Tab-separated table of C-alpha atoms in Angstrom:
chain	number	residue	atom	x	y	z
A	1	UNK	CA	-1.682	-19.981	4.874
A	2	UNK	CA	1.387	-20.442	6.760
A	3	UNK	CA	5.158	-19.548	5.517
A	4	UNK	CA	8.316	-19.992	7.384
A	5	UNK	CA	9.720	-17.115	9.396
A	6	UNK	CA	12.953	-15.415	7.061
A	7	UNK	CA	12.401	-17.420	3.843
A	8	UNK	CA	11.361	-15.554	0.756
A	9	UNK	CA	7.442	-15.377	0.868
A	10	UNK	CA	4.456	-16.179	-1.446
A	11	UNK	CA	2.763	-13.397	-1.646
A	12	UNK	CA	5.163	-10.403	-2.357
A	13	UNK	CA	4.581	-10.772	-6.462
A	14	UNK	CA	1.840	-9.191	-8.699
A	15	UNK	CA	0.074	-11.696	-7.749
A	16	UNK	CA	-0.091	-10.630	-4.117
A	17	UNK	CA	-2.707	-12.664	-2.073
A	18	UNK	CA	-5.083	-13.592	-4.688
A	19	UNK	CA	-3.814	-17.297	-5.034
A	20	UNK	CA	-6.172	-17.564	-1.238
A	21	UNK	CA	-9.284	-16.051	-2.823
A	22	UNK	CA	-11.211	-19.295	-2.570
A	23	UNK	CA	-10.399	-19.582	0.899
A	24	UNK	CA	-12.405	-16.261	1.964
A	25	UNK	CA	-16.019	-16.144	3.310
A	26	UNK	CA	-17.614	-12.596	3.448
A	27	UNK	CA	-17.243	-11.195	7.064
A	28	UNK	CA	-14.702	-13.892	8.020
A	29	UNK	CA	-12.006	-11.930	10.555
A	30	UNK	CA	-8.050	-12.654	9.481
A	31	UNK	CA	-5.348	-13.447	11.860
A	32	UNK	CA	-1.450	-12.439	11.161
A	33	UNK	CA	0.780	-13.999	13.289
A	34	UNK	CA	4.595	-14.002	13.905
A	35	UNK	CA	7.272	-14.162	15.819
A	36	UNK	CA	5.950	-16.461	19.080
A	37	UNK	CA	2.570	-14.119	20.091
A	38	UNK	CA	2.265	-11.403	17.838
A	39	UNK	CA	-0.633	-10.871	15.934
A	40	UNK	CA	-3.082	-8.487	14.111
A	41	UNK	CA	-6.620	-9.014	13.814
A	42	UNK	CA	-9.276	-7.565	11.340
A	43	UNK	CA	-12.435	-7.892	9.446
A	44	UNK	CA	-12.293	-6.798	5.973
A	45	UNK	CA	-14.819	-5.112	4.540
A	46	UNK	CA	-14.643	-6.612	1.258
A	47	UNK	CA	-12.012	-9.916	0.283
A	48	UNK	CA	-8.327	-8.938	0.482
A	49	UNK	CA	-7.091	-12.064	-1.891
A	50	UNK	CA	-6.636	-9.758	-4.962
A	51	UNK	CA	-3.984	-9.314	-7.409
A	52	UNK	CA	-2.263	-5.802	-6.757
A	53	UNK	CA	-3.660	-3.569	-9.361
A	54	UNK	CA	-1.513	-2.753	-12.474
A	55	UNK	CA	-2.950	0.606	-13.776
A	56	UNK	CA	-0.744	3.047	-12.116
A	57	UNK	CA	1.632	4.438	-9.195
A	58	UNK	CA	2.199	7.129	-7.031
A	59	UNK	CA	-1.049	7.933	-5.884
A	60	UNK	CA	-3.684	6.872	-3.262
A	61	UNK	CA	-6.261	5.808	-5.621
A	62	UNK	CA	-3.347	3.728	-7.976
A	63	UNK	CA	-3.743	0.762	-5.028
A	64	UNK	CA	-6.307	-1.144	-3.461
A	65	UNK	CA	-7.290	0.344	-0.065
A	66	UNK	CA	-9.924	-2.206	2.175
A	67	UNK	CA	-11.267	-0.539	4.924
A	68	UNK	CA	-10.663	-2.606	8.334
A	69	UNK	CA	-12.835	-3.343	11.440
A	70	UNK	CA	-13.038	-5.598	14.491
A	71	UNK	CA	-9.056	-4.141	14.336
A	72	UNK	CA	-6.571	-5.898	17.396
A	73	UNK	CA	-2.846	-6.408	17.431
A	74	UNK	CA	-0.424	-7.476	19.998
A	75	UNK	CA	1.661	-4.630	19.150
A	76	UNK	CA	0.907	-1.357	21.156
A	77	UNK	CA	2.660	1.672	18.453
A	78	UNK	CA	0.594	-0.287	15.621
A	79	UNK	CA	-2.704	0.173	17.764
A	80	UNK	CA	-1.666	3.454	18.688
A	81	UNK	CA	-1.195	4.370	15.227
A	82	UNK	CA	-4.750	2.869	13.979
A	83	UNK	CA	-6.571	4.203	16.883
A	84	UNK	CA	-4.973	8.201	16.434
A	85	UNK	CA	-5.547	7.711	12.524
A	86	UNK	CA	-9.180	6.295	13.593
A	87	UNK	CA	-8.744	3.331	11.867
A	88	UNK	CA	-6.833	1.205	9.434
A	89	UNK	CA	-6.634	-0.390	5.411
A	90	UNK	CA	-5.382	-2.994	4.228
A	91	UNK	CA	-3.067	-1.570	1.511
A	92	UNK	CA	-2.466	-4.178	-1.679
A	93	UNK	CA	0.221	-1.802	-3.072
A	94	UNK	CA	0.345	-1.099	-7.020
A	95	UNK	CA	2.478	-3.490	-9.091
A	96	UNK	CA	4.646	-0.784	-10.193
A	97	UNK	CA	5.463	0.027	-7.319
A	98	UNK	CA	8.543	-1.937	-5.110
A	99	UNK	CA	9.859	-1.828	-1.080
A	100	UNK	CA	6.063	-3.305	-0.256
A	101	UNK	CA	3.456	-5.844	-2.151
A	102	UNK	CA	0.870	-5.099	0.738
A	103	UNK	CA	0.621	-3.759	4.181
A	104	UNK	CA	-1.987	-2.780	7.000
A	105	UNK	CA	-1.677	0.701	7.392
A	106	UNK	CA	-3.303	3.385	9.160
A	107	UNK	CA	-6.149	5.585	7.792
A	108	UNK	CA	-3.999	8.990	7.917
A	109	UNK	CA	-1.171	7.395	5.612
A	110	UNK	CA	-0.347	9.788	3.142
A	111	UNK	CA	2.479	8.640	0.956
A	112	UNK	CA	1.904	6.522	-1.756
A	113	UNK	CA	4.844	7.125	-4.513
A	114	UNK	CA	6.049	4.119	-4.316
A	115	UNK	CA	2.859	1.801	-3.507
A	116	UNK	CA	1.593	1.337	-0.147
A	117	UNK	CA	4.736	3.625	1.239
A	118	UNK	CA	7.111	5.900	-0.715
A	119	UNK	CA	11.024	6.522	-0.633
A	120	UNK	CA	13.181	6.847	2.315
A	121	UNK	CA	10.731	4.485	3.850
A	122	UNK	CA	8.474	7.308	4.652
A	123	UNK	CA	5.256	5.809	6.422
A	124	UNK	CA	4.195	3.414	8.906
A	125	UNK	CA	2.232	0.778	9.486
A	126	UNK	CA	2.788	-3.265	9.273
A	127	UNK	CA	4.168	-4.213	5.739
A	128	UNK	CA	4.849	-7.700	3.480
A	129	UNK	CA	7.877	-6.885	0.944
A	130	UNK	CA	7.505	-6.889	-2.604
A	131	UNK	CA	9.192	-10.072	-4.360
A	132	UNK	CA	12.038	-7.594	-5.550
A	133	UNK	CA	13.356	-8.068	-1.780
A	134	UNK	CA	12.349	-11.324	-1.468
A	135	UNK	CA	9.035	-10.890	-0.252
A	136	UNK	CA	7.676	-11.606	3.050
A	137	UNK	CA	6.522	-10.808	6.410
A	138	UNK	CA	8.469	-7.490	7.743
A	139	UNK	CA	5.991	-6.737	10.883
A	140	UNK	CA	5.652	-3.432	12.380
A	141	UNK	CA	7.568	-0.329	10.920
A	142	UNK	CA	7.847	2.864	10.846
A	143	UNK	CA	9.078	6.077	9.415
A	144	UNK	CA	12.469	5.697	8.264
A	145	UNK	CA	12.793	1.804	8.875
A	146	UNK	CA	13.340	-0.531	5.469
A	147	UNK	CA	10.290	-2.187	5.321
A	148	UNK	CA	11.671	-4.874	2.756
């Protein structure tokens, strides 16, 4: 899927990425690119095209967390991050929550109240906004920086 850089994006909604579930292939690696040549990498362990779970917020186990391998980015605090935390998730962020829809976040993340990151922007990690902000691609962030 491709989606213009700035516009409001596809995937921020409750919907999240599930509209590409067809398109996945067990074990197929995922590409993220922006800006002119950067990029994260990863192999999922299970399909990442889900809705973002509705049953509740504010707590790890209220989102969908997809343990990621093969992990690579362009972007040298992101790997950084990943490789201190020992690895990384991909982070579909409950519906109740807002700021983020989904992100790719290290495995040492701890705040959740607000989906995959909490208030004051508290946590890092590489995030897509939540519809309420437009949704979209917001790249690399991290503590303290809007990630919507």
């Amino acid at each position: 899927a491709t989606e213009s850089a700035g516009a409001s994006g596809s995937y921020g909604g409750n919907a999240a990425m599930g509209a590409l579930s067809s398109t996945y292939y067990g074990g197929a690696g995922i590409r993220i690119e922006w800006a002119s040549s950067e990029y994260i990498e990863f192999t999922p362990a299970s399909n990442p095209f889900v809705a973002r779970p509705t049953t509740c917020n504010g707590q790890q186990t209220c989102n969908i967390l997809i343990t990621l391998s093969d992990f690579t980015t362009s972007d040298s605090t992101l790997s950084s991050w990943v490789s201190t935390a020992g690895g990384a998730w991909l982070c579909v962020g409950a519906s109740q929550g807002w700021d983020t829809a989904w992100g790719i976040i290290p495995m040492d993340h701890s705040a959740w109240s607000i989906g995959c990151n909490s208030g004051g922007w508290a946590e890092r990690g590489a995030f897509y906004s939540d519809d309420n902000f437009g949704g979209g691609w917001v790249g690399v962030k991290g503590n303290g920086q809007a990630k919507a």
